[in-house]
CSV table of C-alpha atoms in Angstrom, one decimal:
chain,number,residue,atom,x,y,z
A,1,GLN,CA,35.2,-24.2,62.8
A,2,VAL,CA,35.4,-24.3,59.8
A,3,GLN,CA,34.4,-21.8,56.9
A,4,LEU,CA,33.9,-22.5,53.2
A,5,GLN,CA,34.9,-19.5,51.0
A,6,GLU,CA,33.7,-19.2,47.6
A,7,PHE,CA,35.1,-17.2,45.3
A,8,GLY,CA,34.7,-16.5,40.7
A,9,GLY,CA,31.6,-15.3,40.9
A,10,GLY,CA,30.8,-12.0,38.5
A,11,LEU,CA,28.9,-11.0,35.2
A,12,VAL,CA,29.2,-12.8,31.7
A,13,GLN,CA,27.6,-12.8,28.2
A,14,PRO,CA,25.6,-15.5,27.0
A,15,GLY,CA,27.8,-18.4,25.6
A,16,GLY,CA,30.7,-17.2,28.4
A,17,SER,CA,32.8,-18.5,30.3
A,18,LEU,CA,33.7,-18.2,34.7
A,19,ARG,CA,35.5,-20.8,36.7
A,20,LEU,CA,33.9,-20.9,40.2
A,21,SER,CA,36.5,-22.0,43.5
A,22,CYS,CA,35.8,-23.7,47.4
A,23,ALA,CA,38.5,-23.6,49.3
A,24,ALA,CA,37.4,-25.2,53.3
A,25,SER,CA,39.7,-24.4,55.8
A,26,GLY,CA,39.5,-24.2,59.6
A,27,SER,CA,39.5,-27.7,61.7
A,28,ILE,CA,39.1,-30.3,59.1
A,29,TRP,CA,39.7,-33.3,59.2
A,30,SER,CA,37.9,-35.4,56.6
A,31,ILE,CA,36.1,-34.7,53.5
A,32,GLN,CA,33.4,-36.9,52.3
A,33,ALA,CA,32.1,-34.9,49.3
A,34,MET,CA,31.8,-31.2,47.8
A,35,GLY,CA,30.3,-30.0,45.6
A,36,TRP,CA,27.5,-27.1,43.8
A,37,TYR,CA,24.2,-25.5,44.6
A,38,ARG,CA,23.0,-22.7,43.3
A,39,GLN,CA,19.0,-20.4,44.2
A,40,ALA,CA,18.1,-18.5,41.1
A,41,PRO,CA,15.3,-15.9,42.0
A,42,GLY,CA,12.1,-17.4,42.7
A,43,LYS,CA,13.2,-20.6,42.8
A,44,GLN,CA,14.4,-23.1,45.9
A,45,ARG,CA,18.3,-24.6,46.1
A,46,GLU,CA,18.9,-27.2,43.9
A,47,LEU,CA,22.0,-29.6,43.2
A,48,VAL,CA,24.7,-28.2,40.0
A,49,ALA,CA,27.5,-31.3,40.8
A,50,THR,CA,29.2,-33.0,43.5
A,51,VAL,CA,32.2,-35.0,43.5
A,52,PRO,CA,32.8,-37.4,46.6
A,53,ASP,CA,35.5,-38.3,47.3
A,54,GLY,CA,37.2,-41.4,45.7
A,55,GLY,CA,34.2,-41.3,43.4
A,56,SER,CA,32.4,-39.4,40.2
A,57,ALA,CA,31.0,-36.9,39.1
A,58,ASN,CA,27.4,-35.4,39.6
A,59,TYR,CA,26.0,-32.9,37.8
A,60,VAL,CA,22.2,-31.8,37.1
A,61,ASP,CA,21.1,-32.5,33.5
A,62,SER,CA,20.7,-28.5,32.7
A,63,VAL,CA,24.7,-28.7,33.2
A,64,LYS,CA,25.8,-31.4,31.8
A,65,GLY,CA,28.3,-30.9,28.6
A,66,ARG,CA,28.7,-27.6,30.2
A,67,PHE,CA,30.4,-28.0,32.9
A,68,THR,CA,32.9,-29.8,35.0
A,69,ILE,CA,33.2,-30.3,38.3
A,70,SER,CA,36.7,-30.8,40.2
A,71,ARG,CA,38.5,-31.1,43.6
A,72,ASP,CA,42.1,-30.9,44.6
A,73,LYS,CA,41.8,-32.7,47.9
A,74,ALA,CA,45.4,-31.3,49.0
A,75,LYS,CA,44.3,-28.2,49.5
A,76,ASN,CA,40.2,-29.0,50.6
A,77,THR,CA,39.6,-27.2,47.7
A,78,VAL,CA,36.3,-27.5,45.0
A,79,TYR,CA,36.2,-25.5,41.1
A,80,LEU,CA,33.2,-25.7,38.8
A,81,GLU,CA,34.1,-24.8,34.8
A,82,MET,CA,31.2,-23.7,33.6
A,83,ASN,CA,31.5,-23.4,30.1
A,84,SER,CA,28.9,-22.1,27.8
A,85,LEU,CA,27.1,-20.1,30.0
A,86,LYS,CA,23.5,-19.6,29.4
A,87,PRO,CA,20.8,-16.7,30.7
A,88,GLU,CA,19.3,-19.3,32.6
A,89,ASP,CA,22.4,-20.5,34.7
A,90,THR,CA,22.2,-17.3,36.3
A,91,ALA,CA,22.2,-17.9,40.3
A,92,VAL,CA,23.8,-17.7,43.5
A,93,TYR,CA,26.6,-20.6,43.4
A,94,PHE,CA,27.1,-22.2,46.7
A,95,CYS,CA,30.0,-24.7,47.7
A,96,SER,CA,29.3,-27.4,49.8
A,97,ALA,CA,30.8,-30.1,51.5
A,98,GLU,CA,29.7,-32.8,53.6
A,99,LEU,CA,33.5,-32.9,56.6
A,100,SER,CA,33.9,-34.0,60.1
A,101,THR,CA,35.9,-31.9,62.3
A,102,GLU,CA,38.5,-32.5,64.8
A,103,SER,CA,36.9,-32.1,67.1
A,104,ASP,CA,34.9,-35.2,66.5
A,105,PRO,CA,36.3,-37.3,63.9
A,106,MET,CA,32.7,-39.9,63.2
A,107,LEU,CA,30.5,-37.5,62.9
A,108,LEU,CA,29.7,-36.1,59.4
A,109,GLY,CA,28.0,-32.3,58.4
A,110,ASP,CA,27.0,-30.5,56.3
A,111,TYR,CA,29.1,-27.0,55.3
A,112,TRP,CA,28.1,-24.1,53.5
A,113,GLY,CA,29.2,-21.3,51.4
A,114,GLN,CA,28.4,-17.4,51.5
A,115,GLY,CA,27.3,-17.8,47.8
A,116,THR,CA,28.9,-15.5,44.8
A,117,GLN,CA,26.5,-14.3,42.4
A,118,VAL,CA,26.7,-15.3,38.1
A,119,THR,CA,25.1,-13.6,36.0
A,120,VAL,CA,24.8,-14.5,32.4
A,121,SER,CA,24.0,-11.9,30.0
A,122,SER,CA,24.4,-9.4,27.5
């Protein structure tokens, strides 16, 4: 079993900052990539940022220069530092991981957290 648990959502005023974290736990063999997605009410889930193992981070254009994704490989944890937040950043943020498990190290699968609400409002 693999679990992804997000932390750090909440209510923040426009221009403020939040830091999300997500820890993967369980029978993990290796993690190829971790990332963050978000889903606003009435909209489809969209990619926010990803960081592949040994590669460079990728961001959706709307958050470039404001959000920073980072990963602690030793802790199987990914972070999302969000600055200069805007009302349009309001969404449920989901952590994702592309990983293989101890039961089948050669099989990669996508795993998701439950999501954490981020609300940007005055």
